[in-house]
PDB file of C-alpha atoms in Angstrom:
ATOM      1  CA  MET A   1      12.140 -19.805   6.575  1.00 55.00           C
ATOM      2  CA  GLU A   2       8.384 -19.664   5.942  1.00 71.00           C
ATOM      3  CA  SER A   3       7.393 -18.921   2.379  1.00 89.00           C
ATOM      4  CA  PHE A   4       5.711 -15.619   1.557  1.00 96.00           C
ATOM      5  CA  PRO A   5       1.903 -16.051   1.510  1.00 97.00           C
ATOM      6  CA  VAL A   6       0.427 -16.269  -1.998  1.00 97.00           C
ATOM      7  CA  ILE A   7      -3.362 -16.632  -1.986  1.00 98.00           C
ATOM      8  CA  ASP A   8      -5.529 -17.840  -4.866  1.00 97.00           C
ATOM      9  CA  LEU A   9      -8.672 -15.729  -4.570  1.00 97.00           C
ATOM     10  CA  GLY A  10     -10.394 -17.889  -7.156  1.00 96.00           C
ATOM     11  CA  LYS A  11     -10.675 -20.680  -4.561  1.00 97.00           C
ATOM     12  CA  LEU A  12     -13.136 -18.665  -2.444  1.00 96.00           C
ATOM     13  CA  ASN A  13     -15.985 -20.043  -4.544  1.00 93.00           C
ATOM     14  CA  THR A  14     -14.840 -23.656  -4.302  1.00 96.00           C
ATOM     15  CA  GLN A  15     -14.628 -26.379  -1.674  1.00 97.00           C
ATOM     16  CA  GLU A  16     -11.316 -24.815  -0.656  1.00 97.00           C
ATOM     17  CA  ARG A  17     -12.967 -21.657   0.707  1.00 97.00           C
ATOM     18  CA  GLY A  18     -12.229 -22.595   4.323  1.00 97.00           C
ATOM     19  CA  THR A  19      -8.546 -23.221   3.611  1.00 97.00           C
ATOM     20  CA  THR A  20      -8.323 -19.969   1.647  1.00 98.00           C
ATOM     21  CA  MET A  21      -9.931 -17.933   4.452  1.00 98.00           C
ATOM     22  CA  GLU A  22      -7.511 -19.541   6.902  1.00 98.00           C
ATOM     23  CA  ALA A  23      -4.605 -18.511   4.639  1.00 97.00           C
ATOM     24  CA  VAL A  24      -5.879 -14.906   4.596  1.00 98.00           C
ATOM     25  CA  LYS A  25      -6.245 -14.980   8.388  1.00 98.00           C
ATOM     26  CA  ASP A  26      -2.727 -16.319   8.880  1.00 97.00           C
ATOM     27  CA  ALA A  27      -1.261 -13.745   6.478  1.00 98.00           C
ATOM     28  CA  CYS A  28      -3.025 -10.873   8.247  1.00 98.00           C
ATOM     29  CA  GLU A  29      -2.022 -12.051  11.724  1.00 97.00           C
ATOM     30  CA  ASN A  30       1.562 -13.115  11.023  1.00 97.00           C
ATOM     31  CA  TRP A  31       2.735 -11.174   7.983  1.00 98.00           C
ATOM     32  CA  GLY A  32       0.668  -8.018   7.403  1.00 98.00           C
ATOM     33  CA  PHE A  33       1.294  -8.755   3.709  1.00 98.00           C
ATOM     34  CA  PHE A  34       0.085 -11.293   1.160  1.00 98.00           C
ATOM     35  CA  GLU A  35      -0.019 -11.683  -2.595  1.00 97.00           C
ATOM     36  CA  LEU A  36      -3.198 -12.352  -4.580  1.00 98.00           C
ATOM     37  CA  VAL A  37      -3.544 -14.328  -7.787  1.00 97.00           C
ATOM     38  CA  ASN A  38      -6.828 -14.945  -9.643  1.00 97.00           C
ATOM     39  CA  HIS A  39      -8.163 -11.650  -8.272  1.00 97.00           C
ATOM     40  CA  ARG A  40     -10.422 -11.056 -11.311  1.00 96.00           C
ATOM     41  CA  ILE A  41      -8.784  -7.833 -12.488  1.00 98.00           C
ATOM     42  CA  PRO A  42      -8.512  -8.340 -16.267  1.00 98.00           C
ATOM     43  CA  ILE A  43      -4.983  -9.311 -17.342  1.00 98.00           C
ATOM     44  CA  GLU A  44      -5.266  -7.206 -20.519  1.00 98.00           C
ATOM     45  CA  LEU A  45      -6.034  -4.122 -18.408  1.00 98.00           C
ATOM     46  CA  MET A  46      -3.016  -4.758 -16.170  1.00 98.00           C
ATOM     47  CA  ASP A  47      -0.779  -5.132 -19.223  1.00 98.00           C
ATOM     48  CA  THR A  48      -2.110  -1.866 -20.655  1.00 98.00           C
ATOM     49  CA  VAL A  49      -1.587   0.010 -17.390  1.00 98.00           C
ATOM     50  CA  GLU A  50       1.960  -1.356 -17.100  1.00 97.00           C
ATOM     51  CA  ARG A  51       2.853  -0.415 -20.673  1.00 97.00           C
ATOM     52  CA  LEU A  52       1.411   3.101 -20.397  1.00 97.00           C
ATOM     53  CA  SER A  53       3.021   3.663 -16.981  1.00 97.00           C
ATOM     54  CA  LYS A  54       6.449   2.772 -18.336  1.00 97.00           C
ATOM     55  CA  GLU A  55       5.949   4.840 -21.482  1.00 96.00           C
ATOM     56  CA  HIS A  56       4.886   7.848 -19.409  1.00 96.00           C
ATOM     57  CA  TYR A  57       7.980   7.566 -17.219  1.00 96.00           C
ATOM     58  CA  LYS A  58      10.342   7.385 -20.206  1.00 96.00           C
ATOM     59  CA  LYS A  59       8.668  10.276 -21.992  1.00 96.00           C
ATOM     60  CA  CYS A  60       7.758  12.655 -19.170  1.00 94.00           C
ATOM     61  CA  MET A  61       9.664  11.840 -15.979  1.00 95.00           C
ATOM     62  CA  GLU A  62      13.004  10.167 -16.670  1.00 94.00           C
ATOM     63  CA  GLN A  63      14.808  13.353 -17.690  1.00 95.00           C
ATOM     64  CA  ARG A  64      13.463  15.244 -14.675  1.00 94.00           C
ATOM     65  CA  PHE A  65      14.694  12.478 -12.385  1.00 94.00           C
ATOM     66  CA  LYS A  66      18.166  12.582 -13.933  1.00 93.00           C
ATOM     67  CA  GLU A  67      18.283  16.350 -13.450  1.00 93.00           C
ATOM     68  CA  MET A  68      17.316  15.956  -9.780  1.00 91.00           C
ATOM     69  CA  VAL A  69      20.053  13.346  -9.263  1.00 89.00           C
ATOM     70  CA  ALA A  70      22.619  15.640 -10.899  1.00 90.00           C
ATOM     71  CA  SER A  71      21.534  18.717  -8.928  1.00 89.00           C
ATOM     72  CA  LYS A  72      21.912  16.879  -5.615  1.00 86.00           C
ATOM     73  CA  GLY A  73      25.144  15.127  -6.571  1.00 82.00           C
ATOM     74  CA  LEU A  74      23.681  11.753  -5.662  1.00 80.00           C
ATOM     75  CA  GLU A  75      25.819   9.703  -8.029  1.00 77.00           C
ATOM     76  CA  SER A  76      28.946  10.734  -6.142  1.00 73.00           C
ATOM     77  CA  ALA A  77      27.487  10.135  -2.659  1.00 78.00           C
ATOM     78  CA  GLN A  78      30.091   8.828  -0.225  1.00 78.00           C
ATOM     79  CA  SER A  79      27.883   8.152   2.815  1.00 84.00           C
ATOM     80  CA  GLU A  80      24.389   6.835   3.415  1.00 88.00           C
ATOM     81  CA  ILE A  81      21.593   9.225   2.427  1.00 86.00           C
ATOM     82  CA  ASN A  82      18.755   9.177   4.952  1.00 85.00           C
ATOM     83  CA  ASP A  83      16.529  12.042   3.813  1.00 87.00           C
ATOM     84  CA  LEU A  84      15.797  11.093   0.212  1.00 89.00           C
ATOM     85  CA  ASP A  85      14.311   8.229  -1.798  1.00 93.00           C
ATOM     86  CA  TRP A  86      15.565   7.026  -5.188  1.00 93.00           C
ATOM     87  CA  GLU A  87      12.149   7.166  -6.826  1.00 95.00           C
ATOM     88  CA  SER A  88      10.179   9.147  -9.383  1.00 96.00           C
ATOM     89  CA  THR A  89       6.495   9.469  -8.468  1.00 96.00           C
ATOM     90  CA  PHE A  90       3.169  11.160  -8.989  1.00 96.00           C
ATOM     91  CA  PHE A  91      -0.139  10.644  -7.197  1.00 97.00           C
ATOM     92  CA  VAL A  92      -3.596  10.135  -8.683  1.00 97.00           C
ATOM     93  CA  ARG A  93      -6.586  10.718  -6.417  1.00 98.00           C
ATOM     94  CA  HIS A  94      -9.698   8.650  -7.250  1.00 98.00           C
ATOM     95  CA  LEU A  95     -12.000   9.280  -4.264  1.00 97.00           C
ATOM     96  CA  PRO A  96     -13.780  11.228  -2.929  1.00 96.00           C
ATOM     97  CA  THR A  97     -13.160  13.216  -6.134  1.00 95.00           C
ATOM     98  CA  SER A  98     -10.756  12.397  -8.962  1.00 96.00           C
ATOM     99  CA  ASN A  99      -7.882  14.709  -9.908  1.00 96.00           C
ATOM    100  CA  ILE A 100      -6.724  12.655 -12.895  1.00 96.00           C
ATOM    101  CA  SER A 101      -7.828  15.298 -15.411  1.00 93.00           C
ATOM    102  CA  GLU A 102      -5.600  17.858 -13.654  1.00 94.00           C
ATOM    103  CA  ILE A 103      -2.346  15.869 -13.839  1.00 93.00           C
ATOM    104  CA  PRO A 104      -0.146  17.313 -16.596  1.00 88.00           C
ATOM    105  CA  ASP A 105       1.401  15.254 -19.405  1.00 90.00           C
ATOM    106  CA  LEU A 106      -0.877  12.227 -18.984  1.00 93.00           C
ATOM    107  CA  HIS A 107      -1.865  10.741 -22.323  1.00 92.00           C
ATOM    108  CA  GLU A 108      -5.626  10.279 -22.711  1.00 95.00           C
ATOM    109  CA  ASP A 109      -5.173   6.499 -23.089  1.00 96.00           C
ATOM    110  CA  PHE A 110      -3.330   6.441 -19.762  1.00 97.00           C
ATOM    111  CA  ARG A 111      -6.063   8.449 -18.021  1.00 96.00           C
ATOM    112  CA  ARG A 112      -8.736   6.107 -19.335  1.00 97.00           C
ATOM    113  CA  ALA A 113      -6.814   2.961 -18.341  1.00 98.00           C
ATOM    114  CA  MET A 114      -6.072   4.329 -14.867  1.00 98.00           C
ATOM    115  CA  LYS A 115      -9.748   5.123 -14.270  1.00 97.00           C
ATOM    116  CA  GLU A 116     -10.724   1.606 -15.298  1.00 98.00           C
ATOM    117  CA  PHE A 117      -7.951   0.068 -13.194  1.00 98.00           C
ATOM    118  CA  ALA A 118      -8.945   2.152 -10.149  1.00 98.00           C
ATOM    119  CA  ALA A 119     -12.555   0.948 -10.458  1.00 98.00           C
ATOM    120  CA  GLU A 120     -11.344  -2.673 -10.435  1.00 98.00           C
ATOM    121  CA  LEU A 121      -9.067  -2.069  -7.454  1.00 98.00           C
ATOM    122  CA  GLU A 122     -11.865  -0.386  -5.508  1.00 98.00           C
ATOM    123  CA  LYS A 123     -14.060  -3.467  -6.006  1.00 98.00           C
ATOM    124  CA  LEU A 124     -11.203  -5.708  -4.853  1.00 98.00           C
ATOM    125  CA  ALA A 125     -10.547  -3.544  -1.779  1.00 98.00           C
ATOM    126  CA  LEU A 126     -14.188  -3.870  -0.698  1.00 98.00           C
ATOM    127  CA  VAL A 127     -14.111  -7.641  -1.202  1.00 98.00           C
ATOM    128  CA  LEU A 128     -10.971  -7.854   0.934  1.00 98.00           C
ATOM    129  CA  LEU A 129     -12.409  -5.674   3.709  1.00 98.00           C
ATOM    130  CA  ASP A 130     -15.376  -8.030   3.967  1.00 98.00           C
ATOM    131  CA  LEU A 131     -13.076 -11.058   4.042  1.00 98.00           C
ATOM    132  CA  LEU A 132     -11.237  -9.429   6.945  1.00 98.00           C
ATOM    133  CA  CYS A 133     -14.583  -8.762   8.682  1.00 98.00           C
ATOM    134  CA  GLU A 134     -15.514 -12.431   8.280  1.00 98.00           C
ATOM    135  CA  ASN A 135     -12.223 -13.623   9.755  1.00 98.00           C
ATOM    136  CA  LEU A 136     -12.426 -11.121  12.620  1.00 98.00           C
ATOM    137  CA  GLY A 137     -16.014 -11.988  13.492  1.00 97.00           C
ATOM    138  CA  LEU A 138     -17.199  -8.482  12.613  1.00 97.00           C
ATOM    139  CA  GLU A 139     -20.518  -7.930  10.862  1.00 96.00           C
ATOM    140  CA  LYS A 140     -20.289  -7.768   7.079  1.00 95.00           C
ATOM    141  CA  GLY A 141     -19.678  -4.203   5.937  1.00 97.00           C
ATOM    142  CA  TYR A 142     -18.262  -3.049   9.314  1.00 98.00           C
ATOM    143  CA  LEU A 143     -14.901  -1.909   7.931  1.00 98.00           C
ATOM    144  CA  LYS A 144     -16.495  -0.300   4.882  1.00 98.00           C
ATOM    145  CA  LYS A 145     -18.804   1.666   7.182  1.00 98.00           C
ATOM    146  CA  VAL A 146     -15.957   2.796   9.459  1.00 98.00           C
ATOM    147  CA  PHE A 147     -13.876   3.869   6.457  1.00 98.00           C
ATOM    148  CA  TYR A 148     -16.787   5.795   4.966  1.00 97.00           C
ATOM    149  CA  GLY A 149     -17.035   8.533   7.602  1.00 95.00           C
ATOM    150  CA  THR A 150     -19.643  11.024   6.345  1.00 95.00           C
ATOM    151  CA  LYS A 151     -18.135  11.812   2.942  1.00 93.00           C
ATOM    152  CA  GLY A 152     -16.774   8.500   1.739  1.00 97.00           C
ATOM    153  CA  PRO A 153     -13.296   6.950   1.779  1.00 98.00           C
ATOM    154  CA  ASN A 154     -10.044   8.339   0.442  1.00 98.00           C
ATOM    155  CA  PHE A 155      -8.632   6.305  -2.425  1.00 98.00           C
ATOM    156  CA  GLY A 156      -5.640   7.082  -4.588  1.00 98.00           C
ATOM    157  CA  THR A 157      -2.682   5.587  -6.438  1.00 98.00           C
ATOM    158  CA  LYS A 158       0.973   6.451  -6.090  1.00 98.00           C
ATOM    159  CA  VAL A 159       2.628   5.735  -9.455  1.00 98.00           C
ATOM    160  CA  SER A 160       6.333   5.133  -8.874  1.00 97.00           C
ATOM    161  CA  ASN A 161       9.372   4.235 -10.906  1.00 97.00           C
ATOM    162  CA  TYR A 162      12.676   3.208  -9.329  1.00 96.00           C
ATOM    163  CA  PRO A 163      15.424   3.765 -11.919  1.00 95.00           C
ATOM    164  CA  PRO A 164      18.808   2.000 -11.816  1.00 94.00           C
ATOM    165  CA  CYS A 165      20.863   3.327  -8.900  1.00 94.00           C
ATOM    166  CA  PRO A 166      24.674   3.424  -8.953  1.00 90.00           C
ATOM    167  CA  LYS A 167      24.936   3.212  -5.140  1.00 89.00           C
ATOM    168  CA  PRO A 168      22.105   1.046  -3.777  1.00 90.00           C
ATOM    169  CA  ASP A 169      24.142   0.458  -0.611  1.00 90.00           C
ATOM    170  CA  LEU A 170      23.897   4.186   0.210  1.00 91.00           C
ATOM    171  CA  ILE A 171      20.479   5.192  -1.159  1.00 91.00           C
ATOM    172  CA  LYS A 172      17.168   3.370  -0.587  1.00 93.00           C
ATOM    173  CA  GLY A 173      14.556   3.266  -3.326  1.00 94.00           C
ATOM    174  CA  LEU A 174      12.064   3.984  -0.536  1.00 96.00           C
ATOM    175  CA  ARG A 175      13.002   4.174   3.130  1.00 95.00           C
ATOM    176  CA  ALA A 176      11.443   1.792   5.659  1.00 95.00           C
ATOM    177  CA  HIS A 177       7.972   2.770   6.919  1.00 97.00           C
ATOM    178  CA  THR A 178       4.516   1.474   7.723  1.00 98.00           C
ATOM    179  CA  ASP A 179       1.580   2.768   5.686  1.00 97.00           C
ATOM    180  CA  ALA A 180      -0.700   5.176   7.517  1.00 97.00           C
ATOM    181  CA  GLY A 181      -4.020   4.189   6.003  1.00 97.00           C
ATOM    182  CA  GLY A 182      -6.285   1.195   5.553  1.00 98.00           C
ATOM    183  CA  ILE A 183      -5.644  -1.479   2.953  1.00 98.00           C
ATOM    184  CA  ILE A 184      -3.016  -1.116   0.223  1.00 98.00           C
ATOM    185  CA  LEU A 185      -3.147  -2.864  -3.164  1.00 98.00           C
ATOM    186  CA  LEU A 186       0.114  -2.956  -5.097  1.00 98.00           C
ATOM    187  CA  PHE A 187       0.673  -3.787  -8.748  1.00 98.00           C
ATOM    188  CA  GLN A 188       4.439  -4.218  -8.978  1.00 96.00           C
ATOM    189  CA  ASP A 189       6.963  -4.939 -11.686  1.00 94.00           C
ATOM    190  CA  ASP A 190       7.405  -8.675 -12.174  1.00 93.00           C
ATOM    191  CA  LYS A 191      10.926  -8.379 -13.620  1.00 92.00           C
ATOM    192  CA  VAL A 192      12.685  -5.878 -11.344  1.00 90.00           C
ATOM    193  CA  SER A 193      12.305  -6.690  -7.648  1.00 91.00           C
ATOM    194  CA  GLY A 194      13.142  -4.588  -4.612  1.00 95.00           C
ATOM    195  CA  LEU A 195      10.192  -4.620  -2.192  1.00 97.00           C
ATOM    196  CA  GLN A 196      11.011  -6.061   1.215  1.00 97.00           C
ATOM    197  CA  LEU A 197       9.133  -6.394   4.504  1.00 97.00           C
ATOM    198  CA  LEU A 198      10.470  -6.751   8.036  1.00 97.00           C
ATOM    199  CA  LYS A 199       9.483 -10.022   9.714  1.00 96.00           C
ATOM    200  CA  ASP A 200      11.063 -11.388  12.882  1.00 95.00           C
ATOM    201  CA  ASP A 201      13.822  -8.766  12.570  1.00 95.00           C
ATOM    202  CA  GLN A 202      14.756  -9.940   9.063  1.00 96.00           C
ATOM    203  CA  TRP A 203      14.165  -8.261   5.719  1.00 96.00           C
ATOM    204  CA  ILE A 204      12.230 -10.612   3.423  1.00 96.00           C
ATOM    205  CA  ASP A 205      11.742 -10.141  -0.318  1.00 95.00           C
ATOM    206  CA  VAL A 206       8.185  -9.826  -1.610  1.00 96.00           C
ATOM    207  CA  PRO A 207       8.343 -12.053  -4.690  1.00 94.00           C
ATOM    208  CA  PRO A 208       7.444 -10.415  -8.006  1.00 93.00           C
ATOM    209  CA  ILE A 209       4.714 -12.577  -9.565  1.00 96.00           C
ATOM    210  CA  ARG A 210       3.297 -11.564 -12.928  1.00 96.00           C
ATOM    211  CA  HIS A 211      -0.247 -10.137 -12.763  1.00 97.00           C
ATOM    212  CA  SER A 212      -0.450 -10.504  -8.983  1.00 98.00           C
ATOM    213  CA  ILE A 213      -1.696  -7.869  -6.547  1.00 98.00           C
ATOM    214  CA  VAL A 214       0.299  -7.482  -3.329  1.00 98.00           C
ATOM    215  CA  VAL A 215      -1.837  -6.520  -0.324  1.00 98.00           C
ATOM    216  CA  ASN A 216      -0.622  -4.963   2.895  1.00 98.00           C
ATOM    217  CA  LEU A 217      -2.368  -3.591   5.953  1.00 98.00           C
ATOM    218  CA  GLY A 218      -2.003  -0.009   7.148  1.00 98.00           C
ATOM    219  CA  ASP A 219      -1.910   1.555  10.618  1.00 98.00           C
ATOM    220  CA  GLN A 220      -5.693   2.083  10.734  1.00 98.00           C
ATOM    221  CA  LEU A 221      -6.407  -1.651  10.503  1.00 98.00           C
ATOM    222  CA  GLU A 222      -3.993  -2.232  13.379  1.00 97.00           C
ATOM    223  CA  VAL A 223      -6.010   0.222  15.479  1.00 97.00           C
ATOM    224  CA  ILE A 224      -9.443  -1.112  14.445  1.00 97.00           C
ATOM    225  CA  THR A 225      -8.398  -4.715  15.175  1.00 96.00           C
ATOM    226  CA  ASN A 226      -6.872  -3.611  18.506  1.00 95.00           C
ATOM    227  CA  GLY A 227      -3.518  -5.018  17.408  1.00 95.00           C
ATOM    228  CA  LYS A 228      -4.772  -8.419  16.205  1.00 95.00           C
ATOM    229  CA  TYR A 229      -3.528  -7.396  12.744  1.00 97.00           C
ATOM    230  CA  LYS A 230      -0.459  -5.206  12.497  1.00 96.00           C
ATOM    231  CA  SER A 231       0.926  -2.844   9.904  1.00 98.00           C
ATOM    232  CA  VAL A 232       4.429  -3.912   8.926  1.00 98.00           C
ATOM    233  CA  MET A 233       7.607  -1.993   8.143  1.00 98.00           C
ATOM    234  CA  HIS A 234       8.585  -2.294   4.486  1.00 98.00           C
ATOM    235  CA  ARG A 235      11.033  -0.670   2.090  1.00 97.00           C
ATOM    236  CA  VAL A 236      12.219  -0.685  -1.502  1.00 97.00           C
ATOM    237  CA  ILE A 237      15.838  -1.543  -2.226  1.00 96.00           C
ATOM    238  CA  ALA A 238      17.286   0.340  -5.182  1.00 93.00           C
ATOM    239  CA  GLN A 239      18.743  -1.856  -7.933  1.00 93.00           C
ATOM    240  CA  THR A 240      21.712  -1.293 -10.230  1.00 92.00           C
ATOM    241  CA  ASP A 241      19.881  -2.682 -13.277  1.00 92.00           C
ATOM    242  CA  GLY A 242      16.383  -2.095 -14.605  1.00 92.00           C
ATOM    243  CA  THR A 243      13.658   0.385 -13.710  1.00 94.00           C
ATOM    244  CA  ARG A 244      11.086  -0.998 -11.276  1.00 96.00           C
ATOM    245  CA  MET A 245       7.460   0.034 -11.787  1.00 96.00           C
ATOM    246  CA  SER A 246       5.118   0.234  -8.796  1.00 97.00           C
ATOM    247  CA  LEU A 247       1.479   1.301  -8.593  1.00 98.00           C
ATOM    248  CA  ALA A 248       0.425   1.383  -4.948  1.00 98.00           C
ATOM    249  CA  SER A 249      -3.277   2.093  -4.413  1.00 98.00           C
ATOM    250  CA  PHE A 250      -4.336   3.191  -0.941  1.00 98.00           C
ATOM    251  CA  TYR A 251      -7.918   2.531   0.160  1.00 98.00           C
ATOM    252  CA  ASN A 252      -8.095   4.702   3.270  1.00 98.00           C
ATOM    253  CA  PRO A 253     -10.723   6.006   5.670  1.00 98.00           C
ATOM    254  CA  GLY A 254     -12.420   9.316   4.889  1.00 98.00           C
ATOM    255  CA  ASP A 255     -10.940  12.461   6.447  1.00 97.00           C
ATOM    256  CA  ASP A 256     -13.595  12.625   9.187  1.00 97.00           C
ATOM    257  CA  ALA A 257     -13.813   8.872   9.810  1.00 97.00           C
ATOM    258  CA  ILE A 258     -13.593   8.051  13.517  1.00 97.00           C
ATOM    259  CA  ILE A 259     -11.021   5.314  14.076  1.00 97.00           C
ATOM    260  CA  CYS A 260     -10.923   3.166  17.208  1.00 95.00           C
ATOM    261  CA  PRO A 261     -10.756  -0.513  18.127  1.00 95.00           C
ATOM    262  CA  ALA A 262     -13.909  -2.419  17.165  1.00 95.00           C
ATOM    263  CA  PRO A 263     -15.807  -2.924  20.450  1.00 92.00           C
ATOM    264  CA  SER A 264     -16.207  -6.660  19.849  1.00 91.00           C
ATOM    265  CA  LEU A 265     -12.415  -7.028  19.589  1.00 92.00           C
ATOM    266  CA  VAL A 266     -11.744  -5.408  22.971  1.00 90.00           C
ATOM    267  CA  LYS A 267     -12.083  -8.061  25.642  1.00 77.00           C
ATOM    268  CA  GLU A 268     -14.100  -6.969  28.671  1.00 64.00           C
ATOM    269  CA  ASP A 269     -11.515  -8.296  31.062  1.00 51.00           C
ATOM    270  CA  GLU A 270      -8.743  -6.163  29.566  1.00 58.00           C
ATOM    271  CA  ALA A 271      -7.922  -3.048  31.576  1.00 59.00           C
ATOM    272  CA  SER A 272      -8.462  -0.907  28.500  1.00 59.00           C
ATOM    273  CA  GLN A 273      -8.228  -0.965  24.758  1.00 69.00           C
ATOM    274  CA  VAL A 274      -4.655  -0.796  23.506  1.00 82.00           C
ATOM    275  CA  TYR A 275      -5.198   1.932  20.906  1.00 92.00           C
ATOM    276  CA  PRO A 276      -6.680   5.445  21.018  1.00 92.00           C
ATOM    277  CA  LYS A 277      -9.819   6.800  19.355  1.00 93.00           C
ATOM    278  CA  PHE A 278      -9.215   9.599  16.846  1.00 95.00           C
ATOM    279  CA  VAL A 279     -10.240  11.275  13.603  1.00 96.00           C
ATOM    280  CA  PHE A 280      -8.338   9.847  10.625  1.00 97.00           C
ATOM    281  CA  ASN A 281      -7.269  13.244   9.255  1.00 96.00           C
ATOM    282  CA  ASP A 282      -5.659  14.119  12.610  1.00 96.00           C
ATOM    283  CA  TYR A 283      -3.556  10.978  12.312  1.00 96.00           C
ATOM    284  CA  MET A 284      -2.531  11.861   8.764  1.00 96.00           C
ATOM    285  CA  LYS A 285      -1.348  15.311   9.862  1.00 95.00           C
ATOM    286  CA  LEU A 286       0.872  13.669  12.466  1.00 92.00           C
ATOM    287  CA  TYR A 287       2.081  10.950  10.069  1.00 95.00           C
ATOM    288  CA  ALA A 288       3.183  13.455   7.433  1.00 90.00           C
ATOM    289  CA  GLY A 289       6.224  14.449   9.481  1.00 88.00           C
ATOM    290  CA  LEU A 290       6.917  11.050  11.057  1.00 88.00           C
ATOM    291  CA  LYS A 291       6.423   8.592   8.186  1.00 92.00           C
ATOM    292  CA  PHE A 292       9.904   7.084   8.399  1.00 90.00           C
ATOM    293  CA  GLN A 293       9.844   6.622  12.169  1.00 92.00           C
ATOM    294  CA  ALA A 294       8.362   3.907  14.370  1.00 91.00           C
ATOM    295  CA  LYS A 295       4.553   3.803  14.484  1.00 93.00           C
ATOM    296  CA  GLU A 296       4.177   3.220  18.236  1.00 92.00           C
ATOM    297  CA  PRO A 297       4.956   6.842  19.239  1.00 91.00           C
ATOM    298  CA  ARG A 298       2.391   7.981  16.666  1.00 94.00           C
ATOM    299  CA  PHE A 299      -0.311   5.891  18.322  1.00 92.00           C
ATOM    300  CA  GLU A 300       0.782   7.199  21.704  1.00 90.00           C
ATOM    301  CA  ALA A 301       0.707  10.799  20.505  1.00 90.00           C
ATOM    302  CA  MET A 302      -2.863  10.376  19.230  1.00 91.00           C
ATOM    303  CA  LYS A 303      -4.019   9.705  22.789  1.00 86.00           C
ATOM    304  CA  SER A 304      -3.338  13.328  23.671  1.00 83.00           C
ATOM    305  CA  VAL A 305      -5.054  14.775  20.575  1.00 78.00           C
ATOM    306  CA  ALA A 306      -8.058  12.492  20.646  1.00 56.00           C
ATOM    307  CA  THR A 307     -11.071  14.773  20.487  1.00 58.00           C
ATOM    308  CA  VAL A 308     -13.856  12.333  19.727  1.00 55.00           C
TER     309      VAL A 308
END
């Protein structure tokens, strides 16, 4: 079994740049996932965000989650539950406008740390998009420009906690899906695992590495690369011990961004491009009801609603 790709971003400025770019290329083409170390996000900031995230869950969300479990009788489930995830979440929007001041119960320290963390992640997302452009032979800034639309990209963080689950064989922490958007940056718990991706019809664990950022590619990058890179099905397995923390930040195209395969990646001798051309927000409306289903019918459906 191949080992999960872990990439040292610090080597980009060394003699090992070529090898590092090749590792990014291989991860994008063959995995759709990779894990970054030496990504330049301050370790102290990550520790603060982790501590405040866990404190917020214990103080403000744990009891609500227990009440939800009790109300739905989940602890006595006898058969597999396919319409629910064993997770406690809230969503912070950073761009185009922040909603962090509107989220109830957030301690001021947590708000401040999240804003700082989001700024670091945004910088990293833009670096990564340009690395992808370089590997794909696209002009620098191409992906950033596509994502921008006319009003700028969408960027937000889903803050999740996956509490201990008495029946992990019957209830998923998060059901299998591909991500709808662009590039996803995940800060995950390094003690409680659970994230898995589907590769060659096998579920593979994404290793929890302290202070790493896990990167995965969303559906829009599959379309823009005309299938050269693919979004990958992934899930979270509930655990019987420990609460898993997950902060998944989604750097997505703007609502009115026009998504289609990059012309230079569509070979002239191909009968046609593989993927449709569409407005990102139209895709998101479709995805909302079909998140936990295969992506291919979504792409097919967009061919009939393409209006651009």
